PDB file of C-alpha atoms (C1' of nucleotides) in Angstrom:
ATOM      1  CA  MET A   1      -5.380  22.087   0.744  1.00 77.00           C
ATOM      2  CA  LEU A   2      -2.353  19.912   0.125  1.00 86.00           C
ATOM      3  CA  PRO A   3       1.030  21.548  -0.550  1.00 90.00           C
ATOM      4  CA  PHE A   4       1.455  19.574  -3.758  1.00 92.00           C
ATOM      5  CA  GLU A   5      -0.516  18.304  -6.728  1.00 92.00           C
ATOM      6  CA  PHE A   6      -1.430  14.676  -6.948  1.00 91.00           C
ATOM      7  CA  GLN A   7      -3.250  12.725  -9.583  1.00 87.00           C
ATOM      8  CA  HIS A   8      -3.448   8.982  -9.873  1.00 86.00           C
ATOM      9  CA  LEU A   9      -2.339   7.617 -13.226  1.00 85.00           C
ATOM     10  CA  PRO A  10      -3.150   3.914 -13.525  1.00 85.00           C
ATOM     11  CA  GLY A  11      -0.264   1.564 -14.201  1.00 84.00           C
ATOM     12  CA  LYS A  12       2.043   2.932 -11.531  1.00 89.00           C
ATOM     13  CA  PRO A  13       1.912   2.176  -7.777  1.00 91.00           C
ATOM     14  CA  VAL A  14       0.050   4.879  -5.880  1.00 92.00           C
ATOM     15  CA  SER A  15       2.740   5.233  -3.224  1.00 93.00           C
ATOM     16  CA  GLU A  16       5.421   5.891  -5.847  1.00 93.00           C
ATOM     17  CA  GLN A  17       3.300   8.513  -7.551  1.00 94.00           C
ATOM     18  CA  LEU A  18       2.792  10.208  -4.219  1.00 95.00           C
ATOM     19  CA  VAL A  19       6.535  10.247  -3.592  1.00 95.00           C
ATOM     20  CA  PHE A  20       7.104  11.654  -7.072  1.00 95.00           C
ATOM     21  CA  SER A  21       4.492  14.376  -6.534  1.00 95.00           C
ATOM     22  CA  VAL A  22       6.323  15.562  -3.444  1.00 96.00           C
ATOM     23  CA  LYS A  23       9.678  15.564  -5.218  1.00 95.00           C
ATOM     24  CA  LYS A  24       8.143  17.558  -8.052  1.00 95.00           C
ATOM     25  CA  ALA A  25       6.672  20.141  -5.678  1.00 95.00           C
ATOM     26  CA  LEU A  26      10.055  20.345  -4.011  1.00 94.00           C
ATOM     27  CA  ALA A  27      11.836  20.965  -7.316  1.00 94.00           C
ATOM     28  CA  LYS A  28       9.275  23.584  -8.273  1.00 94.00           C
ATOM     29  CA  GLY A  29       9.656  25.395  -4.977  1.00 92.00           C
ATOM     30  CA  GLN A  30       6.054  24.840  -3.969  1.00 93.00           C
ATOM     31  CA  LEU A  31       7.395  22.927  -1.010  1.00 93.00           C
ATOM     32  CA  LYS A  32      10.299  24.342   0.971  1.00 92.00           C
ATOM     33  CA  PRO A  33      12.474  23.137   3.842  1.00 93.00           C
ATOM     34  CA  GLY A  34      10.751  23.726   7.159  1.00 92.00           C
ATOM     35  CA  ASP A  35       7.256  23.453   5.726  1.00 93.00           C
ATOM     36  CA  PRO A  36       4.873  21.192   7.651  1.00 94.00           C
ATOM     37  CA  PHE A  37       3.833  18.017   5.912  1.00 95.00           C
ATOM     38  CA  PRO A  38       0.353  16.429   6.085  1.00 95.00           C
ATOM     39  CA  SER A  39      -0.169  13.453   8.367  1.00 94.00           C
ATOM     40  CA  VAL A  40      -0.850   9.900   7.297  1.00 94.00           C
ATOM     41  CA  ARG A  41      -4.542  10.215   8.066  1.00 93.00           C
ATOM     42  CA  THR A  42      -4.880  13.620   6.398  1.00 94.00           C
ATOM     43  CA  LEU A  43      -3.224  12.298   3.258  1.00 94.00           C
ATOM     44  CA  SER A  44      -5.416   9.218   3.127  1.00 94.00           C
ATOM     45  CA  ARG A  45      -8.512  11.367   3.578  1.00 92.00           C
ATOM     46  CA  GLU A  46      -7.620  14.062   1.027  1.00 92.00           C
ATOM     47  CA  ILE A  47      -6.276  11.840  -1.722  1.00 93.00           C
ATOM     48  CA  ARG A  48      -8.678   9.003  -0.973  1.00 91.00           C
ATOM     49  CA  ILE A  49      -6.014   6.379  -0.524  1.00 93.00           C
ATOM     50  CA  ASN A  50      -5.450   3.761   2.143  1.00 93.00           C
ATOM     51  CA  PRO A  51      -3.619   4.897   5.307  1.00 93.00           C
ATOM     52  CA  ASN A  52      -1.083   2.134   4.713  1.00 93.00           C
ATOM     53  CA  THR A  53      -0.316   3.473   1.250  1.00 94.00           C
ATOM     54  CA  ALA A  54       0.180   6.976   2.623  1.00 95.00           C
ATOM     55  CA  GLN A  55       2.343   5.569   5.397  1.00 95.00           C
ATOM     56  CA  LYS A  56       4.438   3.738   2.847  1.00 95.00           C
ATOM     57  CA  ALA A  57       5.060   6.884   0.831  1.00 95.00           C
ATOM     58  CA  LEU A  58       5.848   8.872   3.950  1.00 95.00           C
ATOM     59  CA  SER A  59       8.311   6.228   5.027  1.00 94.00           C
ATOM     60  CA  GLN A  60      10.089   6.328   1.669  1.00 94.00           C
ATOM     61  CA  LEU A  61      10.283  10.114   1.820  1.00 94.00           C
ATOM     62  CA  THR A  62      11.889  10.002   5.262  1.00 94.00           C
ATOM     63  CA  GLN A  63      14.387   7.391   4.169  1.00 91.00           C
ATOM     64  CA  ALA A  64      15.241   9.534   1.153  1.00 91.00           C
ATOM     65  CA  GLY A  65      16.114  12.340   3.543  1.00 91.00           C
ATOM     66  CA  ILE A  66      13.285  14.567   2.352  1.00 94.00           C
ATOM     67  CA  LEU A  67      11.079  14.516   5.435  1.00 94.00           C
ATOM     68  CA  GLU A  68      11.876  14.858   9.107  1.00 94.00           C
ATOM     69  CA  ILE A  69       9.551  13.105  11.520  1.00 93.00           C
ATOM     70  CA  THR A  70       8.879  13.840  15.167  1.00 91.00           C
ATOM     71  CA  PRO A  71       6.890  10.993  16.716  1.00 85.00           C
ATOM     72  CA  GLY A  72       3.614  12.152  18.183  1.00 87.00           C
ATOM     73  CA  ILE A  73       3.941  15.536  16.477  1.00 92.00           C
ATOM     74  CA  GLY A  74       4.148  15.255  12.720  1.00 92.00           C
ATOM     75  CA  ALA A  75       6.440  15.629   9.739  1.00 94.00           C
ATOM     76  CA  ARG A  76       8.279  18.595   8.232  1.00 94.00           C
ATOM     77  CA  VAL A  77      10.315  19.101   5.094  1.00 95.00           C
ATOM     78  CA  ARG A  78      13.948  18.561   6.003  1.00 92.00           C
ATOM     79  CA  HIS A  79      16.656  21.138   5.422  1.00 90.00           C
ATOM     80  CA  GLN A  80      18.905  19.723   2.737  1.00 84.00           C
ATOM     81  CA  THR A  81      22.465  19.046   3.713  1.00 81.00           C
ATOM     82  CA  LYS A  82      25.192  19.283   1.125  1.00 83.00           C
ATOM     83  CA  LEU A  83      25.371  16.025  -0.780  1.00 85.00           C
ATOM     84  CA  SER A  84      28.549  14.358  -1.942  1.00 88.00           C
ATOM     85  CA  ALA A  85      29.151  13.645  -5.597  1.00 88.00           C
ATOM     86  CA  ALA A  86      28.844   9.938  -4.884  1.00 90.00           C
ATOM     87  CA  GLU A  87      25.414  10.413  -3.360  1.00 88.00           C
ATOM     88  CA  THR A  88      23.995  12.350  -6.286  1.00 92.00           C
ATOM     89  CA  ALA A  89      25.571   9.867  -8.673  1.00 93.00           C
ATOM     90  CA  ALA A  90      23.830   6.989  -6.901  1.00 89.00           C
ATOM     91  CA  VAL A  91      20.494   8.614  -7.640  1.00 90.00           C
ATOM     92  CA  LEU A  92      21.090  10.095 -11.076  1.00 95.00           C
ATOM     93  CA  ASP A  93      23.449   7.748 -12.891  1.00 94.00           C
ATOM     94  CA  GLU A  94      21.082   4.934 -13.741  1.00 93.00           C
ATOM     95  CA  PRO A  95      18.196   7.030 -15.143  1.00 95.00           C
ATOM     96  CA  MET A  96      20.724   9.206 -16.952  1.00 97.00           C
ATOM     97  CA  GLU A  97      22.303   6.224 -18.676  1.00 96.00           C
ATOM     98  CA  THR A  98      18.975   4.830 -19.871  1.00 95.00           C
ATOM     99  CA  LEU A  99      18.009   8.265 -21.142  1.00 97.00           C
ATOM    100  CA  VAL A 100      21.203   8.630 -23.157  1.00 97.00           C
ATOM    101  CA  ILE A 101      20.830   5.126 -24.553  1.00 96.00           C
ATOM    102  CA  GLU A 102      17.259   5.735 -25.660  1.00 95.00           C
ATOM    103  CA  ALA A 103      18.154   9.056 -27.227  1.00 96.00           C
ATOM    104  CA  LYS A 104      21.149   7.672 -29.105  1.00 94.00           C
ATOM    105  CA  ARG A 105      19.141   4.689 -30.278  1.00 92.00           C
ATOM    106  CA  LEU A 106      16.475   6.993 -31.673  1.00 92.00           C
ATOM    107  CA  GLY A 107      19.053   8.867 -33.698  1.00 91.00           C
ATOM    108  CA  LEU A 108      19.102  12.110 -31.740  1.00 94.00           C
ATOM    109  CA  THR A 109      22.192  14.288 -31.625  1.00 95.00           C
ATOM    110  CA  LEU A 110      23.810  15.417 -28.404  1.00 96.00           C
ATOM    111  CA  ASP A 111      22.812  18.996 -29.153  1.00 97.00           C
ATOM    112  CA  THR A 112      19.120  18.270 -29.559  1.00 96.00           C
ATOM    113  CA  LEU A 113      19.176  16.186 -26.401  1.00 97.00           C
ATOM    114  CA  GLU A 114      20.753  19.013 -24.432  1.00 97.00           C
ATOM    115  CA  ALA A 115      18.301  21.503 -25.889  1.00 97.00           C
ATOM    116  CA  ARG A 116      15.379  19.376 -24.755  1.00 96.00           C
ATOM    117  CA  LEU A 117      16.945  19.027 -21.338  1.00 97.00           C
ATOM    118  CA  ARG A 118      17.238  22.806 -20.965  1.00 97.00           C
ATOM    119  CA  HIS A 119      13.644  23.141 -22.047  1.00 97.00           C
ATOM    120  CA  PHE A 120      12.437  20.861 -19.276  1.00 97.00           C
ATOM    121  CA  TRP A 121      14.667  22.607 -16.748  1.00 97.00           C
ATOM    122  CA  LYS A 122      13.235  26.030 -17.478  1.00 95.00           C
ATOM    123  CA  ASP A 123       9.718  24.684 -17.861  1.00 93.00           C
ATOM    124  CA  LEU A 124       9.831  23.606 -14.227  1.00 90.00           C
ATOM    125  CA  ASN A 125       9.826  27.203 -12.945  1.00 78.00           C
ATOM    126  CA  ARG A 126       6.924  28.478 -14.993  1.00 68.00           C
TER     127      ARG A 126
ATOM    128  CA  MET B  20      28.019 -15.905 -28.816  1.00 78.00           C
ATOM    129  CA  LEU B  21      25.255 -13.398 -28.353  1.00 87.00           C
ATOM    130  CA  PRO B  22      25.471 -10.009 -30.093  1.00 91.00           C
ATOM    131  CA  PHE B  23      24.926  -8.196 -26.795  1.00 92.00           C
ATOM    132  CA  GLU B  24      25.874  -8.373 -23.136  1.00 93.00           C
ATOM    133  CA  PHE B  25      23.351  -9.570 -20.631  1.00 92.00           C
ATOM    134  CA  GLN B  26      23.516  -9.914 -16.907  1.00 88.00           C
ATOM    135  CA  HIS B  27      20.640 -10.478 -14.575  1.00 87.00           C
ATOM    136  CA  LEU B  28      20.378  -7.953 -11.754  1.00 86.00           C
ATOM    137  CA  PRO B  29      17.764  -8.987  -9.197  1.00 85.00           C
ATOM    138  CA  GLY B  30      14.944  -6.560  -8.551  1.00 85.00           C
ATOM    139  CA  LYS B  31      14.098  -5.922 -12.185  1.00 90.00           C
ATOM    140  CA  PRO B  32      12.080  -8.205 -14.470  1.00 92.00           C
ATOM    141  CA  VAL B  33      14.300 -10.394 -16.630  1.00 93.00           C
ATOM    142  CA  SER B  34      12.447  -9.591 -19.842  1.00 93.00           C
ATOM    143  CA  GLU B  35      12.905  -5.852 -19.322  1.00 93.00           C
ATOM    144  CA  GLN B  36      16.605  -6.264 -18.663  1.00 95.00           C
ATOM    145  CA  LEU B  37      16.889  -8.247 -21.868  1.00 95.00           C
ATOM    146  CA  VAL B  38      15.123  -5.502 -23.811  1.00 95.00           C
ATOM    147  CA  PHE B  39      17.416  -2.930 -22.245  1.00 96.00           C
ATOM    148  CA  SER B  40      20.521  -4.950 -23.099  1.00 96.00           C
ATOM    149  CA  VAL B  41      19.513  -4.956 -26.748  1.00 96.00           C
ATOM    150  CA  LYS B  42      18.830  -1.215 -26.750  1.00 96.00           C
ATOM    151  CA  LYS B  43      22.223  -0.639 -25.152  1.00 95.00           C
ATOM    152  CA  ALA B  44      24.013  -2.753 -27.741  1.00 95.00           C
ATOM    153  CA  LEU B  45      22.133  -0.838 -30.406  1.00 94.00           C
ATOM    154  CA  ALA B  46      23.202   2.521 -29.016  1.00 94.00           C
ATOM    155  CA  LYS B  47      26.799   1.333 -28.746  1.00 93.00           C
ATOM    156  CA  GLY B  48      26.810   0.126 -32.314  1.00 92.00           C
ATOM    157  CA  GLN B  49      27.458  -3.475 -31.338  1.00 93.00           C
ATOM    158  CA  LEU B  50      24.164  -4.286 -32.993  1.00 94.00           C
ATOM    159  CA  LYS B  51      23.349  -2.762 -36.373  1.00 93.00           C
ATOM    160  CA  PRO B  52      20.314  -2.727 -38.679  1.00 94.00           C
ATOM    161  CA  GLY B  53      20.226  -5.866 -40.796  1.00 93.00           C
ATOM    162  CA  ASP B  54      21.993  -8.005 -38.221  1.00 94.00           C
ATOM    163  CA  PRO B  55      20.365 -11.362 -37.476  1.00 94.00           C
ATOM    164  CA  PHE B  56      18.883 -11.745 -34.030  1.00 96.00           C
ATOM    165  CA  PRO B  57      18.965 -14.944 -31.931  1.00 95.00           C
ATOM    166  CA  SER B  58      15.850 -17.070 -31.799  1.00 94.00           C
ATOM    167  CA  VAL B  59      13.618 -17.612 -28.791  1.00 95.00           C
ATOM    168  CA  ARG B  60      15.114 -21.016 -28.117  1.00 94.00           C
ATOM    169  CA  THR B  61      18.701 -19.841 -28.591  1.00 95.00           C
ATOM    170  CA  LEU B  62      18.150 -16.975 -26.174  1.00 95.00           C
ATOM    171  CA  SER B  63      16.552 -19.194 -23.559  1.00 94.00           C
ATOM    172  CA  ARG B  64      19.431 -21.657 -23.829  1.00 93.00           C
ATOM    173  CA  GLU B  65      22.267 -19.111 -23.755  1.00 93.00           C
ATOM    174  CA  ILE B  66      20.931 -16.835 -21.036  1.00 93.00           C
ATOM    175  CA  ARG B  67      19.288 -19.664 -19.097  1.00 92.00           C
ATOM    176  CA  ILE B  68      15.845 -18.147 -19.065  1.00 93.00           C
ATOM    177  CA  ASN B  69      12.445 -19.562 -19.859  1.00 94.00           C
ATOM    178  CA  PRO B  70      11.433 -19.545 -23.549  1.00 94.00           C
ATOM    179  CA  ASN B  71       8.336 -17.580 -22.587  1.00 95.00           C
ATOM    180  CA  THR B  72      10.455 -14.848 -21.038  1.00 94.00           C
ATOM    181  CA  ALA B  73      12.611 -14.654 -24.168  1.00 95.00           C
ATOM    182  CA  GLN B  74       9.486 -14.602 -26.285  1.00 95.00           C
ATOM    183  CA  LYS B  75       8.102 -11.750 -24.194  1.00 95.00           C
ATOM    184  CA  ALA B  76      11.231  -9.651 -24.666  1.00 95.00           C
ATOM    185  CA  LEU B  77      11.304 -10.419 -28.380  1.00 96.00           C
ATOM    186  CA  SER B  78       7.686  -9.377 -28.675  1.00 94.00           C
ATOM    187  CA  GLN B  79       8.356  -6.077 -26.931  1.00 95.00           C
ATOM    188  CA  LEU B  80      11.322  -5.418 -29.190  1.00 95.00           C
ATOM    189  CA  THR B  81       9.239  -5.959 -32.310  1.00 94.00           C
ATOM    190  CA  GLN B  82       6.492  -3.730 -31.037  1.00 92.00           C
ATOM    191  CA  ALA B  83       9.077  -1.045 -30.303  1.00 92.00           C
ATOM    192  CA  GLY B  84      10.071  -1.202 -33.958  1.00 92.00           C
ATOM    193  CA  ILE B  85      13.535  -2.551 -33.198  1.00 95.00           C
ATOM    194  CA  LEU B  86      13.197  -6.058 -34.579  1.00 95.00           C
ATOM    195  CA  GLU B  87      11.701  -7.371 -37.792  1.00 94.00           C
ATOM    196  CA  ILE B  88      10.253 -10.846 -37.703  1.00 93.00           C
ATOM    197  CA  THR B  89       9.708 -13.289 -40.540  1.00 92.00           C
ATOM    198  CA  PRO B  90       7.575 -16.218 -39.364  1.00 86.00           C
ATOM    199  CA  GLY B  91       9.325 -19.545 -39.829  1.00 88.00           C
ATOM    200  CA  ILE B  92      12.629 -17.807 -40.511  1.00 93.00           C
ATOM    201  CA  GLY B  93      13.768 -15.616 -37.654  1.00 92.00           C
ATOM    202  CA  ALA B  94      14.324 -12.048 -36.554  1.00 94.00           C
ATOM    203  CA  ARG B  95      16.577  -9.260 -37.802  1.00 94.00           C
ATOM    204  CA  VAL B  96      17.403  -5.791 -36.544  1.00 96.00           C
ATOM    205  CA  ARG B  97      15.102  -3.390 -38.343  1.00 93.00           C
ATOM    206  CA  HIS B  98      16.325  -0.443 -40.382  1.00 91.00           C
ATOM    207  CA  GLN B  99      15.266   2.660 -38.502  1.00 85.00           C
ATOM    208  CA  THR B 100      12.852   4.936 -40.270  1.00 82.00           C
ATOM    209  CA  LYS B 101      12.923   8.637 -39.545  1.00 84.00           C
ATOM    210  CA  LEU B 102      10.945   9.337 -36.407  1.00 86.00           C
ATOM    211  CA  SER B 103       8.717  12.345 -35.896  1.00 89.00           C
ATOM    212  CA  ALA B 104       9.338  14.725 -33.013  1.00 89.00           C
ATOM    213  CA  ALA B 105       6.129  13.503 -31.392  1.00 91.00           C
ATOM    214  CA  GLU B 106       7.350   9.916 -31.459  1.00 89.00           C
ATOM    215  CA  THR B 107      10.686  10.648 -29.813  1.00 93.00           C
ATOM    216  CA  ALA B 108       8.919  12.859 -27.291  1.00 93.00           C
ATOM    217  CA  ALA B 109       6.582  10.025 -26.337  1.00 90.00           C
ATOM    218  CA  VAL B 110       9.592   7.925 -25.396  1.00 91.00           C
ATOM    219  CA  LEU B 111      11.907  10.532 -23.893  1.00 95.00           C
ATOM    220  CA  ASP B 112       9.722  13.116 -22.186  1.00 94.00           C
ATOM    221  CA  GLU B 113       8.723  11.188 -19.096  1.00 93.00           C
ATOM    222  CA  PRO B 114      12.196   9.913 -18.068  1.00 95.00           C
ATOM    223  CA  MET B 115      13.644  13.320 -18.936  1.00 97.00           C
ATOM    224  CA  GLU B 116      11.198  15.112 -16.636  1.00 96.00           C
ATOM    225  CA  THR B 117      11.901  12.818 -13.705  1.00 95.00           C
ATOM    226  CA  LEU B 118      15.639  13.251 -14.252  1.00 97.00           C
ATOM    227  CA  VAL B 119      15.397  17.031 -14.220  1.00 97.00           C
ATOM    228  CA  ILE B 120      13.207  16.961 -11.118  1.00 96.00           C
ATOM    229  CA  GLU B 121      15.629  14.732  -9.243  1.00 95.00           C
ATOM    230  CA  ALA B 122      18.598  16.841 -10.263  1.00 96.00           C
ATOM    231  CA  LYS B 123      16.950  20.108  -9.292  1.00 94.00           C
ATOM    232  CA  ARG B 124      15.776  18.657  -6.002  1.00 92.00           C
ATOM    233  CA  LEU B 125      19.330  17.592  -5.188  1.00 92.00           C
ATOM    234  CA  GLY B 126      20.564  21.112  -5.755  1.00 91.00           C
ATOM    235  CA  LEU B 127      22.458  20.564  -8.973  1.00 94.00           C
ATOM    236  CA  THR B 128      22.918  23.347 -11.469  1.00 95.00           C
ATOM    237  CA  LEU B 129      21.932  23.110 -15.102  1.00 96.00           C
ATOM    238  CA  ASP B 130      25.577  23.244 -16.131  1.00 97.00           C
ATOM    239  CA  THR B 131      26.679  20.316 -13.989  1.00 96.00           C
ATOM    240  CA  LEU B 132      23.713  18.299 -15.184  1.00 97.00           C
ATOM    241  CA  GLU B 133      24.619  18.949 -18.806  1.00 97.00           C
ATOM    242  CA  ALA B 134      28.232  18.106 -18.138  1.00 97.00           C
ATOM    243  CA  ARG B 135      27.263  14.774 -16.671  1.00 96.00           C
ATOM    244  CA  LEU B 136      24.985  14.126 -19.629  1.00 97.00           C
ATOM    245  CA  ARG B 137      27.807  14.748 -22.096  1.00 97.00           C
ATOM    246  CA  HIS B 138      30.024  12.420 -20.069  1.00 97.00           C
ATOM    247  CA  PHE B 139      27.540   9.560 -20.381  1.00 97.00           C
ATOM    248  CA  TRP B 140      27.049  10.281 -24.066  1.00 97.00           C
ATOM    249  CA  LYS B 141      30.756  10.009 -24.877  1.00 95.00           C
ATOM    250  CA  ASP B 142      31.281   7.132 -22.474  1.00 93.00           C
ATOM    251  CA  LEU B 143      28.931   5.062 -24.572  1.00 90.00           C
ATOM    252  CA  ASN B 144      31.383   4.835 -27.499  1.00 78.00           C
ATOM    253  CA  ARG B 145      34.426   3.810 -25.533  1.00 68.00           C
TER     254      ARG B 145
ATOM    255  C1'  DT C   7       8.708 -35.941 -48.080  1.00 96.59           C
ATOM    256  C1'  DT C   8      10.979 -35.531 -43.842  1.00 96.59           C
ATOM    257  C1'  DA C   9      13.440 -33.462 -40.025  1.00 96.59           C
ATOM    258  C1'  DG C  10      14.526 -29.613 -37.586  1.00 96.59           C
ATOM    259  C1'  DG C  11      14.524 -24.894 -37.324  1.00 96.59           C
ATOM    260  C1'  DT C  12      11.447 -20.631 -36.696  1.00 96.59           C
ATOM    261  C1'  DG C  13       7.506 -17.690 -34.182  1.00 96.59           C
ATOM    262  C1'  DT C  14       3.233 -18.111 -31.557  1.00 96.59           C
ATOM    263  C1'  DA C  15      -0.343 -19.597 -28.345  1.00 96.59           C
ATOM    264  C1'  DT C  16      -2.194 -22.017 -24.407  1.00 96.59           C
ATOM    265  C1'  DT C  17      -2.585 -23.725 -19.649  1.00 96.59           C
ATOM    266  C1'  DA C  18      -0.877 -24.250 -15.148  1.00 96.59           C
ATOM    267  C1'  DG C  19       1.780 -23.408 -10.793  1.00 96.59           C
ATOM    268  C1'  DC C  20       4.387 -20.458  -7.813  1.00 96.59           C
ATOM    269  C1'  DA C  21       6.302 -16.304  -5.704  1.00 96.59           C
ATOM    270  C1'  DT C  22       6.127 -11.524  -5.178  1.00 96.59           C
ATOM    271  C1'  DA C  23       4.201  -6.868  -4.993  1.00 96.59           C
ATOM    272  C1'  DC C  24       0.530  -3.798  -4.476  1.00 96.59           C
ATOM    273  C1'  DG C  25      -3.543  -1.908  -2.572  1.00 96.59           C
ATOM    274  C1'  DC C  26      -7.236  -2.310   0.712  1.00 96.59           C
ATOM    275  C1'  DA C  27      -9.205  -3.179   5.398  1.00 96.59           C
ATOM    276  C1'  DG C  28      -9.144  -3.558  10.178  1.00 96.59           C
ATOM    277  C1'  DT C  29      -6.928  -3.342  14.530  1.00 96.59           C
ATOM    278  C1'  DA C  30      -3.639  -2.108  17.907  1.00 96.59           C
ATOM    279  C1'  DC C  31       0.088   0.393  20.408  1.00 96.59           C
ATOM    280  C1'  DA C  32       3.123   4.364  22.069  1.00 96.59           C
ATOM    281  C1'  DC C  33       3.653   9.060  21.917  1.00 96.59           C
ATOM    282  C1'  DC C  34       2.395  14.120  22.518  1.00 96.59           C
ATOM    283  C1'  DA C  35      -0.685  18.235  22.779  1.00 96.59           C
ATOM    284  C1'  DG C  36      -4.728  20.531  24.315  1.00 96.59           C
TER     285       DG C  36
ATOM    286  C1'  DC D  29      -8.722  12.378  29.414  1.00 96.59           C
ATOM    287  C1'  DT D  30      -9.334  13.167  24.504  1.00 96.59           C
ATOM    288  C1'  DG D  31      -7.831  13.494  20.062  1.00 96.59           C
ATOM    289  C1'  DG D  32      -4.105  14.081  17.254  1.00 96.59           C
ATOM    290  C1'  DT D  33       0.508  11.981  15.646  1.00 96.59           C
ATOM    291  C1'  DG D  34       3.663   7.852  13.716  1.00 96.59           C
ATOM    292  C1'  DT D  35       4.171   2.862  13.613  1.00 96.59           C
ATOM    293  C1'  DA D  36       3.214  -2.049  13.379  1.00 96.59           C
ATOM    294  C1'  DC D  37       0.733  -6.184  12.400  1.00 96.59           C
ATOM    295  C1'  DT D  38      -2.570  -9.554  10.197  1.00 96.59           C
ATOM    296  C1'  DG D  39      -5.419 -10.916   6.532  1.00 96.59           C
ATOM    297  C1'  DC D  40      -7.490 -10.685   1.904  1.00 96.59           C
ATOM    298  C1'  DG D  41      -7.888 -10.098  -3.184  1.00 96.59           C
ATOM    299  C1'  DT D  42      -5.655  -8.952  -7.298  1.00 96.59           C
ATOM    300  C1'  DA D  43      -2.052  -8.318 -10.611  1.00 96.59           C
ATOM    301  C1'  DT D  44       2.491  -9.272 -12.318  1.00 96.59           C
ATOM    302  C1'  DG D  45       6.586 -12.048 -13.484  1.00 96.59           C
ATOM    303  C1'  DC D  46       8.972 -16.278 -14.097  1.00 96.59           C
ATOM    304  C1'  DT D  47       8.858 -21.020 -14.906  1.00 96.59           C
ATOM    305  C1'  DA D  48       7.102 -25.297 -16.948  1.00 96.59           C
ATOM    306  C1'  DA D  49       5.146 -28.236 -20.364  1.00 96.59           C
ATOM    307  C1'  DT D  50       2.699 -28.566 -24.567  1.00 96.59           C
ATOM    308  C1'  DA D  51       0.935 -27.709 -29.041  1.00 96.59           C
ATOM    309  C1'  DC D  52       0.405 -25.620 -33.611  1.00 96.59           C
ATOM    310  C1'  DA D  53       1.631 -23.441 -38.225  1.00 96.59           C
ATOM    311  C1'  DC D  54       5.239 -21.943 -40.889  1.00 96.59           C
ATOM    312  C1'  DC D  55       9.703 -22.230 -43.529  1.00 96.59           C
ATOM    313  C1'  DT D  56      14.172 -24.366 -44.970  1.00 96.59           C
ATOM    314  C1'  DA D  57      17.486 -27.769 -46.078  1.00 96.59           C
ATOM    315  C1'  DA D  58      18.596 -32.516 -46.706  1.00 96.59           C
TER     316       DA D  58
END
DNA sequence: TTAGGTGTATTAGCATACGCAGTACACCAG
DNA sequence: CTGGTGTACTGCGTATGCTAATACACCTAA
């Protein structure tokens, strides 16, 4: 059994959806630092994807600082180090700006936007 | 002079960046309902893009309900009708979920996330 | 009516990205 | 040695995006 949920929605690259699934499991707490992570071949067998696609996702997750890889052994979820404000900004700023723009364009108020944001935040720990 | 700012950042499709530029101008108030919108040929000449690319962006903008097109005449910014909660949710839910997941994964608190959101909101009217 | 503007559609070429397949190598554990 | 691990490479087919060059139907103003 895989330590996260994965389902392939057409229209998006499989590797990206795999990366997103892991991030989601991490945010939910289903996946914690120190946990072992499935190998390339296990992933490709369980999810029915090509080994190269699994390898690609795994590579992106390592580069993002989420996984820790020991050659010949396997991968584990990395213990998060404290991130600087600049680092979080690099990840969050762009999607945050587009979200605000869309919301404002649609006529939403700041309050309703914040309310919806809190809803999603709490909904993640259900 | 175009009624919005456009700059081509490599890595993203040109047509999408054009669509985004228009949405941004709309959220900022630089572009208002009733305003005339440049033609396909004007856009392609000013921004130095292919007419087909301009046409593609214009088509997406009409389908999104942002532009109103009169064949043989031109395009105008459409007057926004009241949107249902389901309609705004269809646009905002997915990017909002990914934003919350990223933020939570990076160890942010709900308060800091909201603070940053308010900052972007107010920064849009500067 | 004519000339020039508008949106729209078609076909083609080219580059890139994605996913799939197969193969190979270096490493480590049992 | 055997079977697991990550990693790398080539090739193939497909889809997407941008560009290019036309062509058509429509409207407006001269």
